[in-house]
C-alpha positions as a printed NumPy array, in Angstrom:
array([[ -7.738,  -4.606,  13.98 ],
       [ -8.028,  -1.442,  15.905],
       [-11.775,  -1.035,  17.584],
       [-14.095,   1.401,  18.915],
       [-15.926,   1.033,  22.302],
       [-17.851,   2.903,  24.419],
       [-18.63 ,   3.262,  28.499],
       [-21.525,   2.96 ,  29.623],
       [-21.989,   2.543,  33.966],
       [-24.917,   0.26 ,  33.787],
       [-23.12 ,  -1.678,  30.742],
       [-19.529,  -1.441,  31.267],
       [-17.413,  -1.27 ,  27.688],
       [-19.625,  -1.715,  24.095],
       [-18.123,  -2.657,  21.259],
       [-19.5  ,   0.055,  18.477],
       [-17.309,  -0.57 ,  15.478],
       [-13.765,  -1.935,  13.613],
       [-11.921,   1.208,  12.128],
       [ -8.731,   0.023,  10.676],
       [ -7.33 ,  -3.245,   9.645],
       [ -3.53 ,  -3.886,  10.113],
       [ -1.011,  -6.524,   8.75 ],
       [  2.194,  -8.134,  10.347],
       [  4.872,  -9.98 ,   8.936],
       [  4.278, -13.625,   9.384],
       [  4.706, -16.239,   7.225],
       [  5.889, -20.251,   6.992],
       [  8.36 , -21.618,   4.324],
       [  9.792, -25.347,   5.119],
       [  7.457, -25.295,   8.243],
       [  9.855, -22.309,   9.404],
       [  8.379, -18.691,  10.354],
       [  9.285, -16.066,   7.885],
       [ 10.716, -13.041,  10.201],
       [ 12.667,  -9.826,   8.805],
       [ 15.189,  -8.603,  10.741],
       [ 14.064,  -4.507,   9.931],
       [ 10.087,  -4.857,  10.461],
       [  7.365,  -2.584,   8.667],
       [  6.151,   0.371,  11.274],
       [  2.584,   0.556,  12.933],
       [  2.123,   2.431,  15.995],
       [ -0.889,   4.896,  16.542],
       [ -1.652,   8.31 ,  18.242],
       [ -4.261,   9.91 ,  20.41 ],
       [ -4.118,  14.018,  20.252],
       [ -6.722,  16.547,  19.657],
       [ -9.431,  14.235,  19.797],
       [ -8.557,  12.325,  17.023],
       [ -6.702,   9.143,  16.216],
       [ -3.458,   9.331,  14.195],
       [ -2.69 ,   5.545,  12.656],
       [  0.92 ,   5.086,  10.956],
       [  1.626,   2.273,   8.91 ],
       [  4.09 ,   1.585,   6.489],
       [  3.082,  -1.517,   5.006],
       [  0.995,   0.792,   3.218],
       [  3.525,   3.125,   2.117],
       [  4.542,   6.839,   4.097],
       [  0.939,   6.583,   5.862],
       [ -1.029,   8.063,   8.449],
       [ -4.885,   7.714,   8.42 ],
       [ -6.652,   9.771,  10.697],
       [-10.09 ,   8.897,  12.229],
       [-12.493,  10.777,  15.376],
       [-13.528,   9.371,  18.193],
       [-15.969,   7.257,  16.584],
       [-13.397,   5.944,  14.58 ],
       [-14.757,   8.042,  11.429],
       [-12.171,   8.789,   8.862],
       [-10.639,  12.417,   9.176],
       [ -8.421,  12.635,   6.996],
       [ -5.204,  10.952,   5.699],
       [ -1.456,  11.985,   5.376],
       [  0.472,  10.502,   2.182],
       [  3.73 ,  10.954,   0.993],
       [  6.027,   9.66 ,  -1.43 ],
       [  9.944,   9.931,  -0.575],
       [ 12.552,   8.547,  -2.474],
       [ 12.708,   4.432,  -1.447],
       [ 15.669,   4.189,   0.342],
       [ 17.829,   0.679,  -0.119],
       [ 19.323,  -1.215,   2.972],
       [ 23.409,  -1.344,   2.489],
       [ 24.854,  -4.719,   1.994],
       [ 26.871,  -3.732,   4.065],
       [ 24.366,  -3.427,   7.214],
       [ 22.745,  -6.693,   6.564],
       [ 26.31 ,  -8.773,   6.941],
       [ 27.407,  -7.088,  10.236],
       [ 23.815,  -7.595,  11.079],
       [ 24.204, -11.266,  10.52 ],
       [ 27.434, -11.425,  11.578],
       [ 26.554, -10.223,  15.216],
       [ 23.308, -12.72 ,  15.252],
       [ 25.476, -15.663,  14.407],
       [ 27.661, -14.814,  17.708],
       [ 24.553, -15.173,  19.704],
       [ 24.217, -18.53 ,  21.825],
       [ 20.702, -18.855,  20.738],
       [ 21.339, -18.013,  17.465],
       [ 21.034, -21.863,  16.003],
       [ 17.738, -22.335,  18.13 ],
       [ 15.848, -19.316,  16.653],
       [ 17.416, -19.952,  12.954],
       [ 15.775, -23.846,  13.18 ],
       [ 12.593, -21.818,  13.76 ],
       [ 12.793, -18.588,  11.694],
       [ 13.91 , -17.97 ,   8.196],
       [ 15.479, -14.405,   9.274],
       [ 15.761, -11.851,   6.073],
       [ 16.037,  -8.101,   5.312],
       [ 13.465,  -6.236,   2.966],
       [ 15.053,  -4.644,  -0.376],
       [ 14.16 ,  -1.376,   0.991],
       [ 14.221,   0.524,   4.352],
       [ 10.454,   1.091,   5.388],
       [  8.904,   4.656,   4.339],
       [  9.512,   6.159,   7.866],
       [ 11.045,   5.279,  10.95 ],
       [  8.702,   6.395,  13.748],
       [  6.028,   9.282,  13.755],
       [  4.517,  11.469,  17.031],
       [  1.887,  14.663,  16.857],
       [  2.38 ,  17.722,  18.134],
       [  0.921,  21.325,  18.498],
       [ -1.37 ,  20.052,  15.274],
       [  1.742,  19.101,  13.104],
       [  3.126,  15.385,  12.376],
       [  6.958,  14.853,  12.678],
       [  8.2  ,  11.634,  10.381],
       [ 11.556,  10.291,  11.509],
       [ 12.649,   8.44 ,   8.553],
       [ 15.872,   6.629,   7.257],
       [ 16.998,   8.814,   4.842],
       [ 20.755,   9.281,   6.386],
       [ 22.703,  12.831,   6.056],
       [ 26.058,  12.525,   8.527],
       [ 25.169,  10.787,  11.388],
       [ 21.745,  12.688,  11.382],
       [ 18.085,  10.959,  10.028],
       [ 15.786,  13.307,   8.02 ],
       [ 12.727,  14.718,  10.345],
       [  9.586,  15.725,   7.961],
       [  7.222,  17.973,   9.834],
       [  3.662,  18.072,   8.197],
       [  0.55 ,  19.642,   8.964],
       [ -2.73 ,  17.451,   9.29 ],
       [ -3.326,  17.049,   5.444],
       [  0.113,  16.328,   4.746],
       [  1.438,  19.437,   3.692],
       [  5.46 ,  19.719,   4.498],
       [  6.21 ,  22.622,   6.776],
       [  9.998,  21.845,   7.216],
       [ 12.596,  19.178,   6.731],
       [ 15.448,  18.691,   9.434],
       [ 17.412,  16.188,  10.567],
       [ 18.033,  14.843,  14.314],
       [ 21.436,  12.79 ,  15.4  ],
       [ 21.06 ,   8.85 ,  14.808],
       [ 23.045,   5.633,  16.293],
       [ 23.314,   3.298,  13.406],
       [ 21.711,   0.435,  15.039],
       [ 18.658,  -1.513,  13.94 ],
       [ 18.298,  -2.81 ,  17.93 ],
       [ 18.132,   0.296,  19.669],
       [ 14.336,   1.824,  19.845],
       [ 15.412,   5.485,  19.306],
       [ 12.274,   7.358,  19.838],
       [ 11.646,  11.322,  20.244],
       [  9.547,  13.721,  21.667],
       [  8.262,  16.775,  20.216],
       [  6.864,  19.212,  22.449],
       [  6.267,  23.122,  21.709],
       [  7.775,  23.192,  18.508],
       [ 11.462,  21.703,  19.952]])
């Protein structure tokens, strides 16, 4: 759950209200923890005073609230579902199994890939437009969806991508670039 507090000098931090409600992966089947290799996205945003929430468990996402933790607005979009190769998820496995603690953490987790890539990869806000890196592949490059704050697409590009589900590729936008 994502809160909203407030500062007061006399009474330090006060909780005012609960503004969003998130869920994770977890799960148990033969007393084993469900975990998928290519997790769902949350990650959230403070810019312009406002507070922009991604999350794709609920689809290509981004709820906006205030300060107070209000709702201001929402960002939805509906790209093509994109499947995960067959061919990703065996090299995938195939490097895990060479890990020494590979038979540890597979007594413990039951390790699978979703059907489909999530609905974006990472997000950031910028000069009051949203940027969606998502998984949609052209070359070596990901698709890059610029929106404004109701969702409206402004321009579709793509930026270069390593094809690895490991590395944490984020990006920065800053004046326009």
């Amino acid at each position: 759950e994502m809160c909203v507090y407030e500062y007061n000098k006399e009474k330090g931090f006060q909780f005012k209200n609960i503004f969003y409600y998130f869920q994770v992966d977890v799960g148990k089947t033969k007393g084993k923890s469900n975990s998928p290799i290519l997790k769902n996205y949350f990650g959230f945003i403070i810019e312009d005073g406002k507070i922009f929430v991604g999350d794709t468990y609920r689809g290509f996402s981004v709820e906006i609230f205030n300060s107070e933790g209000k709702e201001a607005g929402k960002i939805r979009l509906y790209p093509e579902r994109i499947k995960i190769p067959s061919s990703l998820k065996k090299d995938t496995f195939k490097k895990l199994e060479q890990s020494p603690k590979y038979k540890m953490f597979k007594s413990m987790y039951n390790y699978y890939f979703p059907e489909y890539y999530p609905d974006f990869y990472r997000f950031d806000v910028e000069d009051e437009k949203v940027y969606f890196l998502t998984y949609k592949k052209l070359d070596n490059r990901r698709e890059l969806i610029i929106t404004d704050y109701s969702g409206k697409i402004l321009k579709r590009s793509t930026v270069p991508w390593l094809e690895n589900y490991r590395v944490h590729m984020n990006f920065a936008i800053a004046n326009n670039k």
